[in-house]
mmCIF file of C-alpha atoms in Angstrom:
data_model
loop_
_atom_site.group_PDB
_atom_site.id
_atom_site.type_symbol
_atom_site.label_atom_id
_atom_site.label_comp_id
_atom_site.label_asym_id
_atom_site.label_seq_id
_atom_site.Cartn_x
_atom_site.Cartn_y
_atom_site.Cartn_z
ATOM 1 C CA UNK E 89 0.000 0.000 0.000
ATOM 2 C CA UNK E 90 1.250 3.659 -1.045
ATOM 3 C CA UNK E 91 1.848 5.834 1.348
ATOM 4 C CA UNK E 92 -1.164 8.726 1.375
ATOM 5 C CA UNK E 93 -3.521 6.263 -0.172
ATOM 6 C CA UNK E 94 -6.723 5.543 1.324
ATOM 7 C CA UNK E 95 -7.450 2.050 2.625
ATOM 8 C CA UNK E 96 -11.134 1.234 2.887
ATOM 9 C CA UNK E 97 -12.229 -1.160 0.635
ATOM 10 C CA UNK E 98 -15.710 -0.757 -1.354
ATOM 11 C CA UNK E 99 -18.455 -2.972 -2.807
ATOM 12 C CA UNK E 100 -19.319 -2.539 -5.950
ATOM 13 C CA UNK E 101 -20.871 1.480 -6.855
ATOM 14 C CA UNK E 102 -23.710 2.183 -8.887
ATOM 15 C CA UNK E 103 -21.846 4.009 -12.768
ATOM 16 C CA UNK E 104 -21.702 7.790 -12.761
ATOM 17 C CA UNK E 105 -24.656 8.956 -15.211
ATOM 18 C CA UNK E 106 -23.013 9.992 -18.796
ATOM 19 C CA UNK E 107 -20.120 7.671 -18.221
ATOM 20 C CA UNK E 108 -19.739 5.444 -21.200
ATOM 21 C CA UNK E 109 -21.596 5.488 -24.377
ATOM 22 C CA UNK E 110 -25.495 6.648 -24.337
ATOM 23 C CA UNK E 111 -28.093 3.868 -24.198
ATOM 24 C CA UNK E 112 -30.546 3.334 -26.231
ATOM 25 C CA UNK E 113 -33.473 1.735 -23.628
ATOM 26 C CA UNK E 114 -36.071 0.836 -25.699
ATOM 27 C CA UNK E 115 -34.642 -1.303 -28.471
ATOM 28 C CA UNK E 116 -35.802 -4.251 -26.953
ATOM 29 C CA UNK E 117 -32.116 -5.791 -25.909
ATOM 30 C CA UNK E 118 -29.340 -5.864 -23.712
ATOM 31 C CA UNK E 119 -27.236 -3.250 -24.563
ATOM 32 C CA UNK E 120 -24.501 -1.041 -23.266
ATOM 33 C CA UNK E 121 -25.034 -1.213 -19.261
ATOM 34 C CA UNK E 122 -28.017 -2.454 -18.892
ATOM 35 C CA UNK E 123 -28.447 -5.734 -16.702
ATOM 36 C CA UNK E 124 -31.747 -6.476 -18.375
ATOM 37 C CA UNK E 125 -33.849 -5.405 -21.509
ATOM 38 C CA UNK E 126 -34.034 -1.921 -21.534
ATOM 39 C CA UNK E 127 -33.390 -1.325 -17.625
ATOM 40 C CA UNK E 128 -30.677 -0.917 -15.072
ATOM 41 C CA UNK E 129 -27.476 0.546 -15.362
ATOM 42 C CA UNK E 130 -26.900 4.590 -15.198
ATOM 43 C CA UNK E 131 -29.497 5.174 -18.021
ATOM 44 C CA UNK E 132 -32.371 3.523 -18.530
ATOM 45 C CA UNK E 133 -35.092 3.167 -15.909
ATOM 46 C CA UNK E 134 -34.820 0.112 -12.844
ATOM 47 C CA UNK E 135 -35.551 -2.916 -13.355
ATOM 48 C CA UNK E 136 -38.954 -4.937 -11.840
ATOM 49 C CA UNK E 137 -38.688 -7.521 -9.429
ATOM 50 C CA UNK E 138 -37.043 -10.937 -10.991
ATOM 51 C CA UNK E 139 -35.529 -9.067 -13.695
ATOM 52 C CA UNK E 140 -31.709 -9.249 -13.335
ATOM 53 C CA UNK E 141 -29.274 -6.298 -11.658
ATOM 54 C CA UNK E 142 -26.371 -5.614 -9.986
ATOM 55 C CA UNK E 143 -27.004 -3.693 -7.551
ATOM 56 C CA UNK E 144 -29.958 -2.393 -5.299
ATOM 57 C CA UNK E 145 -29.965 0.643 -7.646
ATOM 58 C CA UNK E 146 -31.062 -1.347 -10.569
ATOM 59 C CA UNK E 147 -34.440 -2.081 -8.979
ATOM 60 C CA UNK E 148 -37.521 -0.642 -8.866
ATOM 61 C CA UNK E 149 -38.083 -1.715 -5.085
ATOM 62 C CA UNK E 150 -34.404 -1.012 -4.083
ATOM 63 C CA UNK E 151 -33.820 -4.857 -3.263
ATOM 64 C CA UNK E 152 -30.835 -7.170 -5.498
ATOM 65 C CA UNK E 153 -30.985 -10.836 -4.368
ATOM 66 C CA UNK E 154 -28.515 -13.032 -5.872
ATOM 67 C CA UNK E 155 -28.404 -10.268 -8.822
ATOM 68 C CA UNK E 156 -32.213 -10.683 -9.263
ATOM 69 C CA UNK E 157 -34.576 -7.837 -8.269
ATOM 70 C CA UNK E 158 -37.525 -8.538 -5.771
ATOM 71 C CA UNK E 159 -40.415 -6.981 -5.217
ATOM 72 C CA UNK E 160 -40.275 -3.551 -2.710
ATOM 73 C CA UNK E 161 -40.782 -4.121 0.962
ATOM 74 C CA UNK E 162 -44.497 -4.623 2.137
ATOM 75 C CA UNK E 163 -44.151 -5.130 5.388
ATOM 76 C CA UNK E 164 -42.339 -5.666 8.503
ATOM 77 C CA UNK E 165 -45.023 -7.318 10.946
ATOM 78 C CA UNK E 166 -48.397 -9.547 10.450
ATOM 79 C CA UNK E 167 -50.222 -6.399 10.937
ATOM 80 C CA UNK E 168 -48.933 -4.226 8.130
ATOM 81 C CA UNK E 169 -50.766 -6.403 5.483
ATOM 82 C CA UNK E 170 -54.285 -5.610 4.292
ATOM 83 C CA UNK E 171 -56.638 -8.102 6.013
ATOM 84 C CA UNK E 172 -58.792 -10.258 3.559
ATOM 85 C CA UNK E 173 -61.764 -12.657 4.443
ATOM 86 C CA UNK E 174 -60.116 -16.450 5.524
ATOM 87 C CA UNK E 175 -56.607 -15.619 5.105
ATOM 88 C CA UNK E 176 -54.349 -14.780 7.560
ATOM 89 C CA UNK E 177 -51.780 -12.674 7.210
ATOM 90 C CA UNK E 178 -47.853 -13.610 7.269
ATOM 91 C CA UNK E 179 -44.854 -11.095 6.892
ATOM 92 C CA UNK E 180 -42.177 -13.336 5.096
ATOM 93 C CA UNK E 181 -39.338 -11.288 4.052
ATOM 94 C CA UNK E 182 -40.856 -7.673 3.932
ATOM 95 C CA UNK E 183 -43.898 -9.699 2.032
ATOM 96 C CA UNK E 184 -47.548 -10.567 2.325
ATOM 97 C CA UNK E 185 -48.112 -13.942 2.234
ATOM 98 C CA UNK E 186 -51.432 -15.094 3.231
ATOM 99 C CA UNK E 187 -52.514 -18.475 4.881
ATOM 100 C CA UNK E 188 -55.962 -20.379 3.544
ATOM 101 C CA UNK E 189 -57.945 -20.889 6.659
ATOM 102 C CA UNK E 190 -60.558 -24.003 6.816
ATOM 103 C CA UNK E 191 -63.827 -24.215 9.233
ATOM 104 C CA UNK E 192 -63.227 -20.663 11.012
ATOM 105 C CA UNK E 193 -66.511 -18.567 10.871
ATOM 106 C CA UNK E 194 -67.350 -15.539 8.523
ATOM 107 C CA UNK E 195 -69.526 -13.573 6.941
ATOM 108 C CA UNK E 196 -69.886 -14.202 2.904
ATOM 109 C CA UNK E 197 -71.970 -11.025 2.749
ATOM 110 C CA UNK E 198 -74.881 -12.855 0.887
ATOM 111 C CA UNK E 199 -78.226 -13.018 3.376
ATOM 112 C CA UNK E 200 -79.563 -15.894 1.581
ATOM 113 C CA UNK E 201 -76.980 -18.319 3.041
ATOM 114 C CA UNK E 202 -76.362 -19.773 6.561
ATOM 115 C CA UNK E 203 -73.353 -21.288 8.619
ATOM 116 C CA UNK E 204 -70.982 -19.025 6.900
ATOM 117 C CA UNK E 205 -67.816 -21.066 7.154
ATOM 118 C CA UNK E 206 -64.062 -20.510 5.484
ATOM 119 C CA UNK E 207 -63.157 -23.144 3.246
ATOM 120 C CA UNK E 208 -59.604 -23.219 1.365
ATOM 121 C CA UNK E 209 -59.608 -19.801 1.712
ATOM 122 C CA UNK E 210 -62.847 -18.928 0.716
ATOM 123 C CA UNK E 211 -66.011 -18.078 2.383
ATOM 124 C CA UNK E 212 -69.426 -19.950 2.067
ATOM 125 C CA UNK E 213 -72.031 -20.544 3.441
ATOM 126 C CA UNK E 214 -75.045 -23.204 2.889
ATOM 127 C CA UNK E 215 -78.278 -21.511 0.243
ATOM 128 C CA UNK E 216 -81.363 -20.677 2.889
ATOM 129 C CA UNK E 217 -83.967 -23.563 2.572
ATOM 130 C CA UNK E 218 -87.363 -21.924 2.080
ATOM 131 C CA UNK E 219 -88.681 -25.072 0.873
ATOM 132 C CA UNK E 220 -91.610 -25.532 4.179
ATOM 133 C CA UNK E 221 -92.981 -22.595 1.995
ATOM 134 C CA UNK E 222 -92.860 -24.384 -1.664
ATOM 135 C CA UNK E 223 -96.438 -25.553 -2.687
ATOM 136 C CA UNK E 224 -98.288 -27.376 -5.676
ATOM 137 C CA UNK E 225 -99.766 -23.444 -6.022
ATOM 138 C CA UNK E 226 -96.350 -21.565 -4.950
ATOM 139 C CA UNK E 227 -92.718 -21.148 -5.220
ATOM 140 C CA UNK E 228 -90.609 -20.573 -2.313
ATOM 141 C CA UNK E 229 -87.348 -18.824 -2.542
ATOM 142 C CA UNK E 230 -84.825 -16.735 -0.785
ATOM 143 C CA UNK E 231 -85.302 -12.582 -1.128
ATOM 144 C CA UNK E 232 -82.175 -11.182 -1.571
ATOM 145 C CA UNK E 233 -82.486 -7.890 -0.694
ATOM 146 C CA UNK E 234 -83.717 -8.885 2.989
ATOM 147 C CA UNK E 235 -82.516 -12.501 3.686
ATOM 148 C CA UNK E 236 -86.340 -13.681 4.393
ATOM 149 C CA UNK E 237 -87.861 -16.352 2.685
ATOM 150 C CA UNK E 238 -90.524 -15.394 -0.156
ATOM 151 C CA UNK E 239 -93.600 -17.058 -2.064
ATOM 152 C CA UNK E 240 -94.438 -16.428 -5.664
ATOM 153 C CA UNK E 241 -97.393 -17.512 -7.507
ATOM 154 C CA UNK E 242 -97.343 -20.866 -9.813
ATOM 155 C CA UNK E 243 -99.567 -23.419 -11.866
ATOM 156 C CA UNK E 244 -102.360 -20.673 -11.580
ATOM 157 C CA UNK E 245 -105.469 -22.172 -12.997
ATOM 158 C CA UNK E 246 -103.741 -25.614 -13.188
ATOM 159 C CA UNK E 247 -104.871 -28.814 -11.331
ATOM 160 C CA UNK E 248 -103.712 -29.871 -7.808
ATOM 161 C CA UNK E 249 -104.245 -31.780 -4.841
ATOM 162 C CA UNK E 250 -105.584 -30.284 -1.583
ATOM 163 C CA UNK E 251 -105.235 -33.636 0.350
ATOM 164 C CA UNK E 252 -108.974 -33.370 1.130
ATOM 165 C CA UNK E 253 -111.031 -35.842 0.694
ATOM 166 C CA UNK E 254 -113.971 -33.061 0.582
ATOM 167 C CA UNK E 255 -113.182 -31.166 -2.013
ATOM 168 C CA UNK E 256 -113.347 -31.746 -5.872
ATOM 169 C CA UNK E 257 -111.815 -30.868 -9.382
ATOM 170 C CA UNK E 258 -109.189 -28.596 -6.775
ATOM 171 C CA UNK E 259 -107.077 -26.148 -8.950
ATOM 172 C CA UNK E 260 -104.479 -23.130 -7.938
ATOM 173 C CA UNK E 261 -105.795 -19.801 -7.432
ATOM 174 C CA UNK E 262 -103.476 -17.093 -6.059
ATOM 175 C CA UNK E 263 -101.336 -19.402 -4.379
ATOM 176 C CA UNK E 264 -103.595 -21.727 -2.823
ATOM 177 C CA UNK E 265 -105.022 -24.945 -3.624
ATOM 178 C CA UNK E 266 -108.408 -24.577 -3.672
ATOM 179 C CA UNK E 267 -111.618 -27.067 -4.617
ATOM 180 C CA UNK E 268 -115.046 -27.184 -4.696
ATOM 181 C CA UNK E 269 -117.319 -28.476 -2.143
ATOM 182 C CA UNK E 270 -117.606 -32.687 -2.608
ATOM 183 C CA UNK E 271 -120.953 -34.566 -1.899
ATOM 184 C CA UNK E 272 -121.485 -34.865 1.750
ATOM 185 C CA UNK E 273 -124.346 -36.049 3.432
ATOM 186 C CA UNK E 274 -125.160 -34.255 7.205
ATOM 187 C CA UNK E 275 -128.528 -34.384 8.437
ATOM 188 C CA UNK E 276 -129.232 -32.187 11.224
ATOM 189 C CA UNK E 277 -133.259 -33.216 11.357
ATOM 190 C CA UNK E 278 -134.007 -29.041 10.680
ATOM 191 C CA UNK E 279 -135.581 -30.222 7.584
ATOM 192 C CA UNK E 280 -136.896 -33.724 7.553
ATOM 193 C CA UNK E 281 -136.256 -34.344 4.269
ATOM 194 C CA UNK E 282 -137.224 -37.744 2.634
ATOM 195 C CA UNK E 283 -135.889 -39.293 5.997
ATOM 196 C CA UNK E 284 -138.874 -42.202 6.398
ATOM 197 C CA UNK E 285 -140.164 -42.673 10.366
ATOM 198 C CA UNK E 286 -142.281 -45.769 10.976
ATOM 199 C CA UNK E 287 -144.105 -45.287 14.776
ATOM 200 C CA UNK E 288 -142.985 -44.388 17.194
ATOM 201 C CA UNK E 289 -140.463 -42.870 15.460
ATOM 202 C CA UNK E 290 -141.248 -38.691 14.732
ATOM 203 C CA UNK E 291 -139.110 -35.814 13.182
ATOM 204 C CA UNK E 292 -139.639 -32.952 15.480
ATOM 205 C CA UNK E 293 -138.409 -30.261 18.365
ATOM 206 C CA UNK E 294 -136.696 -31.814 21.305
ATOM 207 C CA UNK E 295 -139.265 -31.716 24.424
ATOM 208 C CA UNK E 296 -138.128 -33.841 27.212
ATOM 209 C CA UNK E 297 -140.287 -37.080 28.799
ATOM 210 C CA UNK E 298 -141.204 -37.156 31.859
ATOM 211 C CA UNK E 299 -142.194 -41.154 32.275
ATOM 212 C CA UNK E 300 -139.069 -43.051 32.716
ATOM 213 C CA UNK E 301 -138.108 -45.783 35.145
ATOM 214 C CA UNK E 302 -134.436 -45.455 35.381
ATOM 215 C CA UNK E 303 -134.906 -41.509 35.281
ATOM 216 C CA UNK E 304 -133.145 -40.748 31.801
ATOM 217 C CA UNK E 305 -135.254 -38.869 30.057
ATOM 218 C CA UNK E 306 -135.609 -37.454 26.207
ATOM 219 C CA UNK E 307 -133.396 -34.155 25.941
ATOM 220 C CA UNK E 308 -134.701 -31.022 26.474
ATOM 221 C CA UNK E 309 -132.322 -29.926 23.194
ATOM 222 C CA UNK E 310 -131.282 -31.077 20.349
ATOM 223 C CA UNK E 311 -127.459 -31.445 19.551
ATOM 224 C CA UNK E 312 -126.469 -29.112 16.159
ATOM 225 C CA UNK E 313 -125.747 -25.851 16.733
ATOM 226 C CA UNK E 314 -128.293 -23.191 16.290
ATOM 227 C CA UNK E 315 -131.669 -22.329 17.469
ATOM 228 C CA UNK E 316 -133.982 -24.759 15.365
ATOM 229 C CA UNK E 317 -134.036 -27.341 18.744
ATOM 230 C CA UNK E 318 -134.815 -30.352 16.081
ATOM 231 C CA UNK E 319 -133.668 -33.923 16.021
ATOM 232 C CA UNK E 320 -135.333 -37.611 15.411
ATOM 233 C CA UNK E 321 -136.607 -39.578 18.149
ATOM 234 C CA UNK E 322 -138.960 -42.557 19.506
ATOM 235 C CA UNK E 323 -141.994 -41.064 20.963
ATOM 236 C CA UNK E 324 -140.304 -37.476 21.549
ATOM 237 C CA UNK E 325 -141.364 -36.048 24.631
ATOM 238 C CA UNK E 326 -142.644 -39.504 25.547
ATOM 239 C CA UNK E 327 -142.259 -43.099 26.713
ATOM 240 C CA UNK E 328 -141.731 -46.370 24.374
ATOM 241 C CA UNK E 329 -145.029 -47.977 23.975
ATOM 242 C CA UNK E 330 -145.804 -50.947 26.054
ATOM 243 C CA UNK E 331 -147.318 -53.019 23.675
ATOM 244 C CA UNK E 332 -145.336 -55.121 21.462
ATOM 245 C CA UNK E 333 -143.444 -53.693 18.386
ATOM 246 C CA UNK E 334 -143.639 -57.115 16.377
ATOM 247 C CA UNK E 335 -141.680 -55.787 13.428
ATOM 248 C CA UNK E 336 -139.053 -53.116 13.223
ATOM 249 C CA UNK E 337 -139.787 -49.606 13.992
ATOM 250 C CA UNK E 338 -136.763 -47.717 11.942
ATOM 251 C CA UNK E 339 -135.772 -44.177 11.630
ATOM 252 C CA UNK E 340 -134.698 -44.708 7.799
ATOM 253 C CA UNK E 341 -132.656 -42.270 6.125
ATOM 254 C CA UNK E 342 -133.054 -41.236 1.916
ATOM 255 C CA UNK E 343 -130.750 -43.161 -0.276
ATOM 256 C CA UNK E 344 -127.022 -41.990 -0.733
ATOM 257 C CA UNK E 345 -124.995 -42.274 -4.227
ATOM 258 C CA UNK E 346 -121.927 -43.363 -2.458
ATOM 259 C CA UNK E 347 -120.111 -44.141 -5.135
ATOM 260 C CA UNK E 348 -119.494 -40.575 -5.074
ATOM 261 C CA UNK E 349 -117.936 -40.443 -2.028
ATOM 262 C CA UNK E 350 -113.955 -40.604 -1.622
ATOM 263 C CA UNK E 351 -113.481 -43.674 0.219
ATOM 264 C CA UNK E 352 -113.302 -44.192 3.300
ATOM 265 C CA UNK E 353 -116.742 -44.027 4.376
ATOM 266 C CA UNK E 354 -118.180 -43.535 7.591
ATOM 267 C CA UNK E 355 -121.600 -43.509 9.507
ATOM 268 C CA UNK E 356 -121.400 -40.685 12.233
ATOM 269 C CA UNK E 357 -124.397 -39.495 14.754
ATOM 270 C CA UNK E 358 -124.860 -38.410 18.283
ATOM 271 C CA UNK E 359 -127.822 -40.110 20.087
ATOM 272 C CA UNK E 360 -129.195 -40.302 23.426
ATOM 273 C CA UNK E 361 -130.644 -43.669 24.051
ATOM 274 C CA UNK E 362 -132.716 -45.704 27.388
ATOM 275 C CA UNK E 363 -133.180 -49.172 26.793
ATOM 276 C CA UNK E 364 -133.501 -51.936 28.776
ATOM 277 C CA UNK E 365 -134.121 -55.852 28.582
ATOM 278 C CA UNK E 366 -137.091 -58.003 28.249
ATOM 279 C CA UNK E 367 -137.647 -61.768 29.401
ATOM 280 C CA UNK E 368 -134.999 -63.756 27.397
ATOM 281 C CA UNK E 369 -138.469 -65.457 25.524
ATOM 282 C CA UNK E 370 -138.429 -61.997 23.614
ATOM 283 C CA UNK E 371 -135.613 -59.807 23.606
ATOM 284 C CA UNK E 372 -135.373 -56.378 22.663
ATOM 285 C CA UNK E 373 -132.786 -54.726 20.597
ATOM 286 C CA UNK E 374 -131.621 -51.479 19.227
ATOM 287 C CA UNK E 375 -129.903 -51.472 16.245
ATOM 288 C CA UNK E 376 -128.689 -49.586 13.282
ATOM 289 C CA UNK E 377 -128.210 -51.099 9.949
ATOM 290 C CA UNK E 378 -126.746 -50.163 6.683
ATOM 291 C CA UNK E 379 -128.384 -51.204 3.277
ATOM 292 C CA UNK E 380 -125.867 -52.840 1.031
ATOM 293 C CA UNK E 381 -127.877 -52.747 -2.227
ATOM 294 C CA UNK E 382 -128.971 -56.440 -1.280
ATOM 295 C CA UNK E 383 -129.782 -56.674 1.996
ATOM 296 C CA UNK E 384 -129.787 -54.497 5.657
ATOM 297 C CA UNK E 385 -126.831 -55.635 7.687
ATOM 298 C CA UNK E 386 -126.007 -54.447 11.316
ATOM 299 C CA UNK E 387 -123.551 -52.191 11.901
ATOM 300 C CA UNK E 388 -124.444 -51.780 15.678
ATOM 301 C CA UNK E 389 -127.237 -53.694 18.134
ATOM 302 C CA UNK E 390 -127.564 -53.530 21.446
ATOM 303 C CA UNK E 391 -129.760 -56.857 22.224
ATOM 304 C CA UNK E 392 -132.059 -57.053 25.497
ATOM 305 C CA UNK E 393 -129.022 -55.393 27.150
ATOM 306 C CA UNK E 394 -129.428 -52.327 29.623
ATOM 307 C CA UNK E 395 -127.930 -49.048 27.631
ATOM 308 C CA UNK E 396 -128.332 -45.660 29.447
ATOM 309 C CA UNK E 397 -126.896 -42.426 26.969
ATOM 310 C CA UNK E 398 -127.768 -39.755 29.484
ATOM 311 C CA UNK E 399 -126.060 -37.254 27.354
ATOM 312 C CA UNK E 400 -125.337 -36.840 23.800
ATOM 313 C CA UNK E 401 -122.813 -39.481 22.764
ATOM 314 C CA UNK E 402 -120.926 -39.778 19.574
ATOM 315 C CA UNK E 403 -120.960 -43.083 17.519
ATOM 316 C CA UNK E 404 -119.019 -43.759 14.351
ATOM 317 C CA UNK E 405 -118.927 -46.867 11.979
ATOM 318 C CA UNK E 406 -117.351 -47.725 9.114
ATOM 319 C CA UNK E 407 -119.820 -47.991 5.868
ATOM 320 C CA UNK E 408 -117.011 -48.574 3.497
ATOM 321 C CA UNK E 409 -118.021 -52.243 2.614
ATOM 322 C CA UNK E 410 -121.510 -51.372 2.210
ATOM 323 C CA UNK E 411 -120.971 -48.457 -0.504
ATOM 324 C CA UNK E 412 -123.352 -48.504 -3.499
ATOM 325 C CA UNK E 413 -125.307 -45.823 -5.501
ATOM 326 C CA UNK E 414 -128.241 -46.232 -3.028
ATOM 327 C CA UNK E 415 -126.921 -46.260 0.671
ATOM 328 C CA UNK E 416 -129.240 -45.736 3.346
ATOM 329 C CA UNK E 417 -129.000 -46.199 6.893
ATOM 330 C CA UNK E 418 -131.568 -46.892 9.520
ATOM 331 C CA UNK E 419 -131.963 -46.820 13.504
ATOM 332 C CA UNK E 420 -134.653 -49.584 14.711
ATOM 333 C CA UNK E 421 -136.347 -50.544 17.839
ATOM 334 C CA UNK E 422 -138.065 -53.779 18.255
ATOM 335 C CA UNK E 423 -139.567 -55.483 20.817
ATOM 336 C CA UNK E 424 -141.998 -58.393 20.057
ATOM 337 C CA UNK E 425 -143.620 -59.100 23.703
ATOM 338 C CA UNK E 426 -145.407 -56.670 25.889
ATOM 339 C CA UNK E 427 -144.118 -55.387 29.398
ATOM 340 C CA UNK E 428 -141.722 -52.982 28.250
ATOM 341 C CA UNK E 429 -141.346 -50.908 31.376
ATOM 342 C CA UNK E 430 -141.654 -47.188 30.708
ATOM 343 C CA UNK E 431 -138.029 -46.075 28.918
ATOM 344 C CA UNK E 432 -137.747 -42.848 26.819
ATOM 345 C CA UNK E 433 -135.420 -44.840 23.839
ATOM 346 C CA UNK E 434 -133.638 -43.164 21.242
ATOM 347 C CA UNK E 435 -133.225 -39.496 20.081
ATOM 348 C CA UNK E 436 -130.657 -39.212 17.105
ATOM 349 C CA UNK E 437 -129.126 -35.877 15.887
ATOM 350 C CA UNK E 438 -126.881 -35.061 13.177
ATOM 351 C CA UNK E 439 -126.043 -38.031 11.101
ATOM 352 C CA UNK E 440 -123.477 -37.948 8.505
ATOM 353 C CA UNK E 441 -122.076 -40.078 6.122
ATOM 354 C CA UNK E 442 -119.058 -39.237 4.032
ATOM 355 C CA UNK E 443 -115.211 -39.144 4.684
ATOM 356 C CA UNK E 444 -113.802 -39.275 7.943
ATOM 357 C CA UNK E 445 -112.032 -35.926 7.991
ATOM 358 C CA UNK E 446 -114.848 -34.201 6.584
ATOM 359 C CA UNK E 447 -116.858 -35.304 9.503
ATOM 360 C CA UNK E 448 -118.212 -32.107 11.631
ATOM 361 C CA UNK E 449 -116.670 -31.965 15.157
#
């Protein structure tokens, strides 16, 4: 070493601008200085990250790794990157790197979804089911604008199925499934109709009796609802004859086109009814019978055996194996001896025969 010369050694220095020949930087190759095409060196303009360089003051961000530029500086902690949805943030060299996150709640920003959940990075969440709302007469889906679930109007005019067995030739109307009014047969005794009565038996306003043994008596009211007060009953107001009934004395109703009738049928009344037995050498009975088309056949019968109804008491039957086009149902008394001690029998009130969920309550 020289005496008066100076000893500290240097890296490499970036070229003094107008040192060596001018640069063209835009003729699409290496030239002159540069360390890539058309950037670094003293001229032309840095280079971007992983183009190549000699120095930090080749590059755009200021940063020569193994005489490659990278990308400027980002960051120096976590919390200097821009937060996204189900990534987590990572500062990795002065750079944002981001982590997928899996099963960690969040918010997709869609109100027709639920469970929001991050998965590979993304978030989603499950569509809203709105299908308890979907119909054969509507269309349920998921309002965007509020998150709630929503109807809309289909198959207007078209056919569909109500699931009632009372209704007929149903169709959609505004959403609904809606039918007309099937065949049902209720007879509330407020018009006697074509019902036939054979004596005792009388279509008229409840009046209670005032002759019987065991003290149940005919009611002082009928059972429907209203004011009319009328029903069907043996000897209203009044005791069972004493003398013998040697044939049946029936309550008989007009005939029923069942075949019109969705299936299952059923027999349903309320009744009030006294009886009680007669010497075994000629029993009593109450009974009520349905025709068949062929024959009458017993559906109930209470024979020379004590049966006290003090108030009014449902009864229902199945009439499905007896449907024809001319159904009819009858209530009968019969006793064929004398001595019939003073009872007040039967009163019957609103009989129908139809389906069993189009029964009245």
């Amino acid at each position: 070493m020289s005496p008066g010369t100076d000893s500290t050694v240097t890296g490499p220095q970036p070229p003094t601008p107008g040192e060596g020949p001018e640069e063209p930087c835009f003729d699409g190759v290496v030239s002159g200085a540069e360390t890539d095409v058309d950037c670094g060196g003293p001229v032309c303009p840095p280079c971007g990250p992983g183009q190549k360089c000699a120095g930090p003051w080749d590059c755009q961000g200021d940063l020569c790794v193994d005489n490659l530029c990278g990308p400027p500086p980002q960051c120096r902690v976590a919390a200097d990157c821009p937060a996204e949805f189900c990534r987590q943030p990572l500062c990795d060299g002065g750079q944002c790197v981001y982590l997928d996150l899996d099963g960690d709640k969040c918010d997709d920003g869609d109100p027709c979804t639920d469970g929001d959940l991050c998965v590979a990075g993304k978030c989603a969440g499950v569509p809203r089911d709105c299908g308890g709302f979907d119909g054969p007469c509507q269309h349920a889906f998921c309002n965007p604008a509020s998150g709630n679930c929503a109807v809309e109007f289909a198959n207007e005019g078209e056919p569909c199925e109500d699931g009632l067995a009372c209704t007929l030739d149903d169709f959609c109307a505004q959403g609904q499934c809606v039918g007309k009014p099937g065949p049902v047969s209720l007879f509330d005794f407020n018009d006697p109709g074509a019902w036939m009565t054979d004596p005792p038996w009388m279509i008229g306003p409840a009046f209670p009796s005032q002759c019987a043994v065991n003290g149940f008596e005919d009611p002082p009211e009928d059972h429907s609802p209203g004011g009319e007060n009328m029903l069907a009953g043996a000897a209203i107001g009044g005791c069972l004859p004493d003398e013998p009934l040697p044939a049946d004395a029936c309550l008989t109703s007009p005939p029923i086109d069942a075949l019109l009738l969705a299936q299952p049928v059923v027999l349903q009344y309320w009744s009030q009814l006294s009886a009680v037995p007669l010497p075994p050498r000629g029993p009593s009975s109450a009974r009520v019978e349905a025709w068949s088309g062929k024959a009458w056949v017993p559906v109930f019968e209470s024979k020379n055996e004590p049966l006290d109804e003090p108030v009014w008491t449902p009864h229902v039957f199945d009439l499905t194996p007896f449907v024809n086009p001319a159904l009819k149902v009858r209530f009968c008394h019969h006793h064929p001896e004398p001595g019939l001690p003073p009872v007040a029998g039967w009163s019957v009130d609103d009989v129908y025969v139809g389906p069993p969920e189009c029964q009245p309550p």
